[in-house]
Short mmCIF file of C-alpha atoms and ligand atoms in Angstrom, two decimals:
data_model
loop_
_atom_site.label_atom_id
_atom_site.label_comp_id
_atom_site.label_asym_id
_atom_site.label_seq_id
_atom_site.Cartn_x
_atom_site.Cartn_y
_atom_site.Cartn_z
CA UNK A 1 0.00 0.00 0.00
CA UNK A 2 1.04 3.50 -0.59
CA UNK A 3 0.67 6.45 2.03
CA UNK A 4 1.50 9.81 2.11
CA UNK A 5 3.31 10.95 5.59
CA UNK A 6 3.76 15.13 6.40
CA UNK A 7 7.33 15.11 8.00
CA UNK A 8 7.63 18.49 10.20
CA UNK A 9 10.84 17.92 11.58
CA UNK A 10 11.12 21.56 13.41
CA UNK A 11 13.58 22.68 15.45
CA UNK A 12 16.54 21.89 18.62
CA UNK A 13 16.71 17.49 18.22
CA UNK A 14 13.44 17.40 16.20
CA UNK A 15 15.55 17.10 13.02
CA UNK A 16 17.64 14.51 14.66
CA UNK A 17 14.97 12.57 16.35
CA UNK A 18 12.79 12.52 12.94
CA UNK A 19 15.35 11.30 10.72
CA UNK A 20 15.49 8.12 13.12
CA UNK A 21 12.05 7.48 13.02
CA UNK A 22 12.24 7.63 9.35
CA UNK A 23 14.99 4.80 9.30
CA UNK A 24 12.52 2.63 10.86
CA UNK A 25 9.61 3.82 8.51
CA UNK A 26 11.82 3.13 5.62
CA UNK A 27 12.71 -0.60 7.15
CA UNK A 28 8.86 -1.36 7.90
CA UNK A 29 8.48 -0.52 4.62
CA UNK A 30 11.01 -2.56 2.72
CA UNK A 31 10.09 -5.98 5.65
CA UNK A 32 6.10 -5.47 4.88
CA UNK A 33 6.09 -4.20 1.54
CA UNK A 34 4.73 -0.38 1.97
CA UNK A 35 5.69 2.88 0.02
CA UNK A 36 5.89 5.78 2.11
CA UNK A 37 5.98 8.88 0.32
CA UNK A 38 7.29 11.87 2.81
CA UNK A 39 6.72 15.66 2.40
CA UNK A 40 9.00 18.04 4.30
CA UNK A 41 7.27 21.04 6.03
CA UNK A 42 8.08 23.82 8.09
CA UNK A 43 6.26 25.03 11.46
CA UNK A 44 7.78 26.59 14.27
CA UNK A 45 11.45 28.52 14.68
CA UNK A 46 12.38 26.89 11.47
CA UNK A 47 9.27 28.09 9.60
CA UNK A 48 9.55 31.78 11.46
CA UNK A 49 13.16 32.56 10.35
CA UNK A 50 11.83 31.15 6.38
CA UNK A 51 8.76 32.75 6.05
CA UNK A 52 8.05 35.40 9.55
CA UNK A 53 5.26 33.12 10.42
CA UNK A 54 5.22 30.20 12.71
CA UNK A 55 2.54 28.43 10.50
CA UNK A 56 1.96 28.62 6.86
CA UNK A 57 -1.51 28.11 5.26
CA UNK A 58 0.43 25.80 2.76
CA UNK A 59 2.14 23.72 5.28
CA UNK A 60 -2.16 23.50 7.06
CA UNK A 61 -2.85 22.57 3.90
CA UNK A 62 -0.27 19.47 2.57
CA UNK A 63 -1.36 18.33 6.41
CA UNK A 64 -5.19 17.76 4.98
CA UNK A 65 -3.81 16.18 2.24
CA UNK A 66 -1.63 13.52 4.27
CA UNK A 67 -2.77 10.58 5.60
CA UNK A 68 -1.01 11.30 8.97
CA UNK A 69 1.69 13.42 9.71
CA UNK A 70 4.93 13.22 11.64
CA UNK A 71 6.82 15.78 13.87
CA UNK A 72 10.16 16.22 16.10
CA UNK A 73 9.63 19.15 18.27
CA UNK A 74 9.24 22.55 18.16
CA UNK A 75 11.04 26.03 20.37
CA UNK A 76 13.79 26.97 21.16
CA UNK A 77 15.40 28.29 24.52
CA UNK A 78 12.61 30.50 25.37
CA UNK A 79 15.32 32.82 27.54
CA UNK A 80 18.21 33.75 24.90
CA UNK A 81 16.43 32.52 21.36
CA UNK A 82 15.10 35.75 19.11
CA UNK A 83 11.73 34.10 18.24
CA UNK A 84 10.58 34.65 22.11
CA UNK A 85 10.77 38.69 21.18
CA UNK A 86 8.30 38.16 19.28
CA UNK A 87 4.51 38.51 19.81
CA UNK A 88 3.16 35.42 21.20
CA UNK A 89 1.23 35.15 17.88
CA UNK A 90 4.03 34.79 16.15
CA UNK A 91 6.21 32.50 18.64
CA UNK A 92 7.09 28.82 17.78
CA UNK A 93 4.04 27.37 19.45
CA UNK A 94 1.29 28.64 18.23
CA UNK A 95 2.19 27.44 14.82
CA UNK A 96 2.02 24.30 17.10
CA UNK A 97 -1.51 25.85 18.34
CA UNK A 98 -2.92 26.56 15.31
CA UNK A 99 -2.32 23.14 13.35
CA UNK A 100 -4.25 21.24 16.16
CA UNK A 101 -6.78 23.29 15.76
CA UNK A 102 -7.24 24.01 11.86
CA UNK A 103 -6.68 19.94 11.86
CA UNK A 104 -9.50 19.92 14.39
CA UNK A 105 -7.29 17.39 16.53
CA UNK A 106 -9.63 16.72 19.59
CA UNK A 107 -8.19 13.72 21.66
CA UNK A 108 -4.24 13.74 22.49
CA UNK A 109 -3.04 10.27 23.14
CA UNK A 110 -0.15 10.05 25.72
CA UNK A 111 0.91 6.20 26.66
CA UNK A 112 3.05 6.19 29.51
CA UNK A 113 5.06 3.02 29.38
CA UNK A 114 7.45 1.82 32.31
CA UNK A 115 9.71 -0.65 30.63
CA UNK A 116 11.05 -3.52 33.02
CA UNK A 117 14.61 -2.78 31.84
CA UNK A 118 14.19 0.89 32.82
CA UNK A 119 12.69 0.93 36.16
CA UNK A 120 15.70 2.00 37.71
CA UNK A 121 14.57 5.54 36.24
CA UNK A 122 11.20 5.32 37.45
CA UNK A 123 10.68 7.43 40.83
CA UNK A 124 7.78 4.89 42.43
CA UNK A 125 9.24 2.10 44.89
CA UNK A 126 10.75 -1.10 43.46
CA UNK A 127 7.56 -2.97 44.46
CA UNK A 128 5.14 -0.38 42.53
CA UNK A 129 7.55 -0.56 39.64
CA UNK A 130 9.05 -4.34 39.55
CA UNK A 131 6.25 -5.28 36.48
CA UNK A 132 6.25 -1.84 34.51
CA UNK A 133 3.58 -0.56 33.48
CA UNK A 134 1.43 0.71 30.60
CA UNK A 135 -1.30 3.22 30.47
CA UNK A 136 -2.84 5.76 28.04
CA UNK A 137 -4.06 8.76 29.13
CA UNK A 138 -6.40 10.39 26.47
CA UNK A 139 -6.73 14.12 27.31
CA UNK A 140 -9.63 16.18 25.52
CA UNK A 141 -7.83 18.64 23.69
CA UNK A 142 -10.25 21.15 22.05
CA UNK A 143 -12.56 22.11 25.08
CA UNK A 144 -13.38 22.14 28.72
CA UNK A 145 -11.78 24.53 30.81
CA UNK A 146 -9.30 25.95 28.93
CA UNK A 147 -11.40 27.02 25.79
CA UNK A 148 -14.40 28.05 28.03
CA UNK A 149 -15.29 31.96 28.79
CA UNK A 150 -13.33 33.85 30.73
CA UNK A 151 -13.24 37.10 32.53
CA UNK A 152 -11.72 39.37 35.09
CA UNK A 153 -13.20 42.37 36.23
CA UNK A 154 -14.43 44.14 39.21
CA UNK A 155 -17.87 42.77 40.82
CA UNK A 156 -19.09 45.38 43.70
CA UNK A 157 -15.94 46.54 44.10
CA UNK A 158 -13.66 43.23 44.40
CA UNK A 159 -11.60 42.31 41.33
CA UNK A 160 -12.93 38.67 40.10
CA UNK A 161 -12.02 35.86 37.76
CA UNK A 162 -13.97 33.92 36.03
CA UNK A 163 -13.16 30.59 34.03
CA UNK A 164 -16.24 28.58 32.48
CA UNK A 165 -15.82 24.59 32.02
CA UNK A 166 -18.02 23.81 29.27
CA UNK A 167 -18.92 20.39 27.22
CA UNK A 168 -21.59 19.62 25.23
CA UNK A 169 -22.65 15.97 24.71
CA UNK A 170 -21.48 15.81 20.90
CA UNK A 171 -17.55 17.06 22.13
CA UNK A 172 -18.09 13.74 25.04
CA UNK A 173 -19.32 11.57 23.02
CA UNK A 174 -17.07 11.85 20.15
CA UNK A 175 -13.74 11.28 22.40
CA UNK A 176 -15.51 8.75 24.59
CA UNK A 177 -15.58 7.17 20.82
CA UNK A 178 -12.04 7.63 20.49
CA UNK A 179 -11.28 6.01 23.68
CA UNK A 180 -13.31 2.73 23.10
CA UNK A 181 -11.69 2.56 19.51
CA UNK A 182 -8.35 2.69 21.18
CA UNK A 183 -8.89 0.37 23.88
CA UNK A 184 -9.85 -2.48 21.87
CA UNK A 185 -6.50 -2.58 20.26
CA UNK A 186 -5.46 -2.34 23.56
CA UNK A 187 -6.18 -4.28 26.60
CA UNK A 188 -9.75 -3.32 26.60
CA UNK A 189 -10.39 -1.23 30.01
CA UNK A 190 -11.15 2.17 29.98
CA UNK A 191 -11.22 4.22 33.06
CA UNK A 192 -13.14 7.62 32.75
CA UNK A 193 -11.58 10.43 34.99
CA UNK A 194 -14.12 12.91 36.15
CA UNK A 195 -15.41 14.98 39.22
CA UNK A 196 -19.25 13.98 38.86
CA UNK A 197 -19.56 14.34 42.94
CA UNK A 198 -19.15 18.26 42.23
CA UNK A 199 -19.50 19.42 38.48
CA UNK A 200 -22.79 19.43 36.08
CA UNK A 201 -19.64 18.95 33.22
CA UNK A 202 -18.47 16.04 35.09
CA UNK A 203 -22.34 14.45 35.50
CA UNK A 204 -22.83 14.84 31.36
CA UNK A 205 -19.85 13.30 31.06
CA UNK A 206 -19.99 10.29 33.21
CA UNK A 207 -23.50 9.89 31.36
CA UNK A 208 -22.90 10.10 27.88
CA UNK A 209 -19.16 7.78 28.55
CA UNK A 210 -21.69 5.50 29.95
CA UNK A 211 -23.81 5.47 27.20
CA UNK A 212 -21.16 4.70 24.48
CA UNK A 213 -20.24 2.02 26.73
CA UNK A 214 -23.01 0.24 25.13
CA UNK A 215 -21.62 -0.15 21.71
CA UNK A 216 -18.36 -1.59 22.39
CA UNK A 217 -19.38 -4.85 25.25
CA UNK A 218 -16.25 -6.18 25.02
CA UNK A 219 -14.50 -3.17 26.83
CA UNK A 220 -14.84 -2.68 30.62
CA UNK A 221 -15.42 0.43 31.79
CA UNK A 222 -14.85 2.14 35.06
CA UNK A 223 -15.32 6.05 36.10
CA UNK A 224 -13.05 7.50 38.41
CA UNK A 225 -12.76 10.53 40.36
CA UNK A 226 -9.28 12.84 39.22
CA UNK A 227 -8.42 13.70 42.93
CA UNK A 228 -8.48 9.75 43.59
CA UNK A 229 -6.92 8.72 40.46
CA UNK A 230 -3.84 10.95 41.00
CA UNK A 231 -3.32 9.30 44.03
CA UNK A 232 -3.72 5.48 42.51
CA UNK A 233 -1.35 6.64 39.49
CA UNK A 234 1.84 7.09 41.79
CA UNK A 235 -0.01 3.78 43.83
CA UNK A 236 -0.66 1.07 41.20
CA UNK A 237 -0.23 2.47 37.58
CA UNK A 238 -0.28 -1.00 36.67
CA UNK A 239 -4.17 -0.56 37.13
CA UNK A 240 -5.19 1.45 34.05
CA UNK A 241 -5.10 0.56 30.25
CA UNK A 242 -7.27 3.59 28.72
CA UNK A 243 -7.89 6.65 30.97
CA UNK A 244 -10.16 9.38 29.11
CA UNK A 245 -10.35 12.57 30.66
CA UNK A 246 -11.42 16.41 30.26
CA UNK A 247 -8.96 18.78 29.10
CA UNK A 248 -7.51 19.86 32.39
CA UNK A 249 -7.34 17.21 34.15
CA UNK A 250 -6.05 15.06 31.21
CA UNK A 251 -3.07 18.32 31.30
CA UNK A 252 -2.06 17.57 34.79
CA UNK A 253 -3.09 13.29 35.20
CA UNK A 254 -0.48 12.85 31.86
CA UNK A 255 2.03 14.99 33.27
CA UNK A 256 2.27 13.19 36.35
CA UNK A 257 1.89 9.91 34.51
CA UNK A 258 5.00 11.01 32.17
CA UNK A 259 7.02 11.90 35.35
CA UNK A 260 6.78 8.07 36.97
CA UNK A 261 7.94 6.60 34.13
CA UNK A 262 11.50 8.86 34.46
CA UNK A 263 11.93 9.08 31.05
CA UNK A 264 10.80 12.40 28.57
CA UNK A 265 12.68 10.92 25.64
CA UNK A 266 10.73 7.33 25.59
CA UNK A 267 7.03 9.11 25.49
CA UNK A 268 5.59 9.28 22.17
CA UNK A 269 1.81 11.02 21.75
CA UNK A 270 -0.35 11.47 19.39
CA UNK A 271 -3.03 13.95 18.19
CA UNK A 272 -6.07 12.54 16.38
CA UNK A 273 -9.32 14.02 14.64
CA UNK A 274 -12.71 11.65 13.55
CA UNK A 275 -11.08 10.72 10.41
CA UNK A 276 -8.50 8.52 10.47
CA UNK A 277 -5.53 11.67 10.32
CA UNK A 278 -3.15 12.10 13.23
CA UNK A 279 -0.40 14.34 14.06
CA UNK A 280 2.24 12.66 16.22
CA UNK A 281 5.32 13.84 18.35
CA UNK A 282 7.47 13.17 21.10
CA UNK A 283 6.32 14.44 24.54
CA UNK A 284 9.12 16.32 25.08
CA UNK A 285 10.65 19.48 23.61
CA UNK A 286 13.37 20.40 21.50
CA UNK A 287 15.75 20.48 24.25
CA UNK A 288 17.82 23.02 22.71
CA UNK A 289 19.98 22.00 25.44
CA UNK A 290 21.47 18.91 23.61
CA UNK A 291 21.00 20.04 19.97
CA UNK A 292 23.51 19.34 17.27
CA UNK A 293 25.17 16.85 19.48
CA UNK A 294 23.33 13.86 18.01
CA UNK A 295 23.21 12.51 21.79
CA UNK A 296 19.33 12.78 22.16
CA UNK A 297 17.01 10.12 22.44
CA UNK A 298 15.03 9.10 19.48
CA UNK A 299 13.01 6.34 21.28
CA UNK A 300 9.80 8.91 21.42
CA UNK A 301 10.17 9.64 18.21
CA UNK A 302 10.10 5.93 16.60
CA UNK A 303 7.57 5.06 19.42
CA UNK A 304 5.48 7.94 17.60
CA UNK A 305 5.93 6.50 14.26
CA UNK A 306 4.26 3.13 15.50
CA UNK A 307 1.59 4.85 17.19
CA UNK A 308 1.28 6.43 13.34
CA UNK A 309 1.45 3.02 12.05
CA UNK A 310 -1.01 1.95 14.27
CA UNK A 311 -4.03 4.28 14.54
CA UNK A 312 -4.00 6.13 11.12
CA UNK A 313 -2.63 3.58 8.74
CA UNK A 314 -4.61 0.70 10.73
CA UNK A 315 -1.01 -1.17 10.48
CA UNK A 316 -1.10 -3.44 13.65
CA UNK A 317 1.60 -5.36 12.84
CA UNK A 318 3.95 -3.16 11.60
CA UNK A 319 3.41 -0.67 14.54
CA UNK A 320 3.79 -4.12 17.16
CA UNK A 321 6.86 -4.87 15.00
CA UNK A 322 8.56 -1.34 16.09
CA UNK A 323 7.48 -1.33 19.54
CA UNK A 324 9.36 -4.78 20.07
CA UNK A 325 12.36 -3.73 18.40
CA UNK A 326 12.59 -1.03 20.54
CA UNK A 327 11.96 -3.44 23.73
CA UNK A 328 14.41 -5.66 22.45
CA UNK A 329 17.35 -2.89 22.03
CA UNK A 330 16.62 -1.76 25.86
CA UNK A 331 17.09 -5.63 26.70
CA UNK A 332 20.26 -5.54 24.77
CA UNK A 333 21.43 -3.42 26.96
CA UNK A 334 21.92 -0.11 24.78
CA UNK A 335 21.32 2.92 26.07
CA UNK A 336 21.11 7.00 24.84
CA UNK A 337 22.69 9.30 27.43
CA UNK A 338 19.47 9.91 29.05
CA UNK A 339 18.58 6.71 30.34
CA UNK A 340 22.30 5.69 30.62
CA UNK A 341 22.75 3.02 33.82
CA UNK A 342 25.82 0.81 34.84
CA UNK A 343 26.36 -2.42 32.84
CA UNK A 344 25.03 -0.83 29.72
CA UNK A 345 26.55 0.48 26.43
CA UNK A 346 26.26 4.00 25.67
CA UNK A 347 25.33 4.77 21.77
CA UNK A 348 24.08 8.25 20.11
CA UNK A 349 21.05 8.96 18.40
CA UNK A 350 21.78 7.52 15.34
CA UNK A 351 23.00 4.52 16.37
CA UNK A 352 20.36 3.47 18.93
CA UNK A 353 17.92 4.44 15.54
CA UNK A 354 19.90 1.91 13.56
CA UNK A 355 19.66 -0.61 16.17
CA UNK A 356 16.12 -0.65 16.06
CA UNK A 357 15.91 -0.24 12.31
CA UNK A 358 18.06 -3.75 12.20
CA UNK A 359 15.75 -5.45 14.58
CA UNK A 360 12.40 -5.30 13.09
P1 NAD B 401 12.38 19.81 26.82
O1 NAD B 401 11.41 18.67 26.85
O2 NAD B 401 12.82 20.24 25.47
O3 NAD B 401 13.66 19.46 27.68
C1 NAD B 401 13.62 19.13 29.07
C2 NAD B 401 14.84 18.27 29.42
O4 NAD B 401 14.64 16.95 28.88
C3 NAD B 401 16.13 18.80 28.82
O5 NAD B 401 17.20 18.58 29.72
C4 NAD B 401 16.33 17.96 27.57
O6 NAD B 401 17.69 17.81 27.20
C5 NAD B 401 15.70 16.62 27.98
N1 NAD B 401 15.13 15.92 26.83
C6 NAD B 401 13.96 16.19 26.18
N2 NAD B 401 13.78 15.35 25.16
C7 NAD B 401 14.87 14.54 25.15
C8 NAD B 401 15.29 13.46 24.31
N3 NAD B 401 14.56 13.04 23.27
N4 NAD B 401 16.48 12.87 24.58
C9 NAD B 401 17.23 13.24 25.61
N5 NAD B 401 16.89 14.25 26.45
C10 NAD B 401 15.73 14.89 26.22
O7 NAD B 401 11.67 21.02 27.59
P2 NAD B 401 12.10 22.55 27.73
O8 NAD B 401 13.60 22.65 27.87
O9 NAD B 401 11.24 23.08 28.80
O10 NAD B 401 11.67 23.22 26.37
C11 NAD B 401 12.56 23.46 25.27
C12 NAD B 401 11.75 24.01 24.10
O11 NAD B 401 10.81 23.00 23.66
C13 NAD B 401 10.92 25.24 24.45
O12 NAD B 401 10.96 26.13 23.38
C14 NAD B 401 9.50 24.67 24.62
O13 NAD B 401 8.52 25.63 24.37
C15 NAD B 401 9.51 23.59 23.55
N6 NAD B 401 8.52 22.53 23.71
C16 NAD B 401 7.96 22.06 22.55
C17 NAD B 401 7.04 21.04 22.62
C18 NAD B 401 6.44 20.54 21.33
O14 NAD B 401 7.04 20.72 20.27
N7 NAD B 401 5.27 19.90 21.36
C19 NAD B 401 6.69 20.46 23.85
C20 NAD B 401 7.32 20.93 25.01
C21 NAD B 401 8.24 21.97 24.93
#
């Protein structure tokens, strides 16, 4: 089969990082007999010092036309790098800003994975981590809190702020979709994260989650308040498969689910509309940091590519292929800079790409 794949490579590692993932496109390509056509585009820094803009209709535009689309990262140090003296309009990420939302991306997929071999990074107790884990946190991306009203001004007097958390039942029911969908290439449990005991949101929620719930019998589903689930991430991630979540809480429960596994440069995520089309990237930055010194991790970046493979080009296979390569390289022993421990062997960014290029 033949698909087309946007490449936005950006700026800091995202160039680096990319080009890895692409090795292991290229391989899953030649193994399963695919063509993968790629189309270089521009958005952030690299896109501002081309055209002034951080976002170009054109590059919006061979997005639609792509079945998915791939990108590094984005930024650059926001202290000492020119594009932060510019307005905020025009900064790096709200190219970033602007492409989720022209692309209408409305769930962001974040799987937090504790490998076995790298629990010696993760910050939980040897008994929590001993197993690993492996959740998804699916984060609605397009409303709830942070796209509701808002307002500050004086009421009798006293200067007040107002924020509005606001859902309707079509925005709920469309990710609850999402989650389902994902789940049952997964290990079919969803867990919905709300705060029905206090918000009208949460209540419409929890209903129209457990209406959806009809359509798909094979998954389980459990709801979950966000104060208690914070606490049973850092207890027993091991719990969870699917979590679903408003935008907010989704923000903060991934976070914290990205900071137990120790590891920025292993998390891959994933943007996704109703169509098939998805935009995925690392979860980390462009850690300008380490640029240029081909040291940087490109484990997030592959990861991304199979989460591509896997929920816009419906390539199970191929995406389980890459995810076991890269399982197979940690129990190998090799190791990036970043997740470096004794006993292992150091290699740089290329060379951990080409090790899991060779093993799929
Ligand atoms: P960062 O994630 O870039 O870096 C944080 C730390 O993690 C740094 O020490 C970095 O070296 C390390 N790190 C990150 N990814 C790594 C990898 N793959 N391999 C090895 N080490 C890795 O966060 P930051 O420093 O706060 O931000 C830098 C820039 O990235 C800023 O301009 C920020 O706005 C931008 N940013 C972009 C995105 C995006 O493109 N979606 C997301 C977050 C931050």
């Amino acid at each position: 089969m033949h698909y087309r794949i946007g490449v936005i490579k950006g700026d800091g590692i995202g160039p680096e990082i990319v080009n890895e993932a692409i090795r292991v496109l290229d391989k899953v390509a030649e193994i399963y007999q695919h063509e993968f056509t790629y189309t270089e585009l521009l958005m952030g820094g690299c896109s501002i010092d081309a055209y002034g803009v951080p976002l170009t209709e054109e590059t919006i535009q061979a997005c639609r036309e792509s079945d998915a689309v791939l990108m590094g990262s984005i930024g650059g140090n926001t202290t000492t790098s020119p594009w932060y003296q510019l307005p905020p309009e025009l900064r790096p990420e709200a190219g970033l800003l602007k492409l989720r939302k022209s692309l209408n991306l409305f769930a962001n997929l974040r799987p937090c994975v504790l490998y076995p071999e790298l629990r010696g990074a993760c910050t939980l107790r040897e008994e929590i981590s001993r197993n690993g884990f492996d959740m998804l946190i699916m984060r609605e991306l397009t409303g709830g809190l942070y796209f509701g009203e808002r307002k500050t001004e004086p009421v009798d007097g006293v200067m007040t702020a107002v924020d509005t958390l606001r859902y309707n039942e079509n925005e709920i029911r469309r990710i609850a979709v999402k989650a389902f969908e994902v789940a049952m290439k997964r290990k079919k449990k969803v867990t919905s994260v709300d705060k029905a005991n206090v918000l009208d949101s949460s209540r419409l929620w929890r209903k129209i989650v457990t209406e959806t719930a009809k359509d798909y019998p094979e998954v389980t589903l459990e709801h979950a308040l966000v104060d208690s689930t914070a606490m049973q991430i850092v207890k027993n991630p091991a719990q969870f498969d699917v979590m679903v979540t408003e935008n907010m809480f989704g923000d903060i429960l991934s976070d914290e689910a990205a900071m137990v596994t120790g590891s920025l440069g292993m998390l891959p995520s994933a943007s996704l509309n109703e169509t098939k089309f998805g935009l995925y990237e690392p979860s980390g930055g462009s850690a300008p940091d380490i640029a240029g010194k081909n040291i940087a991790n490109p484990i997030a970046a592959i990861l991304s590519a199979a989460m591509l493979l896997r929920y816009s080009l419906d390539l199970q296979t191929e995406a389980d292929a890459v995810e076991k390569a890269v399982q197979k390289v940690l129990q190998e022993n090799y190791r990036t800079a970043d997740i470096m421990s004794e006993n292992c062997q150091q290699v740089s960014c290329s060379e951990m790409g080409s090790l899991i290029a060779e093993r799929i």
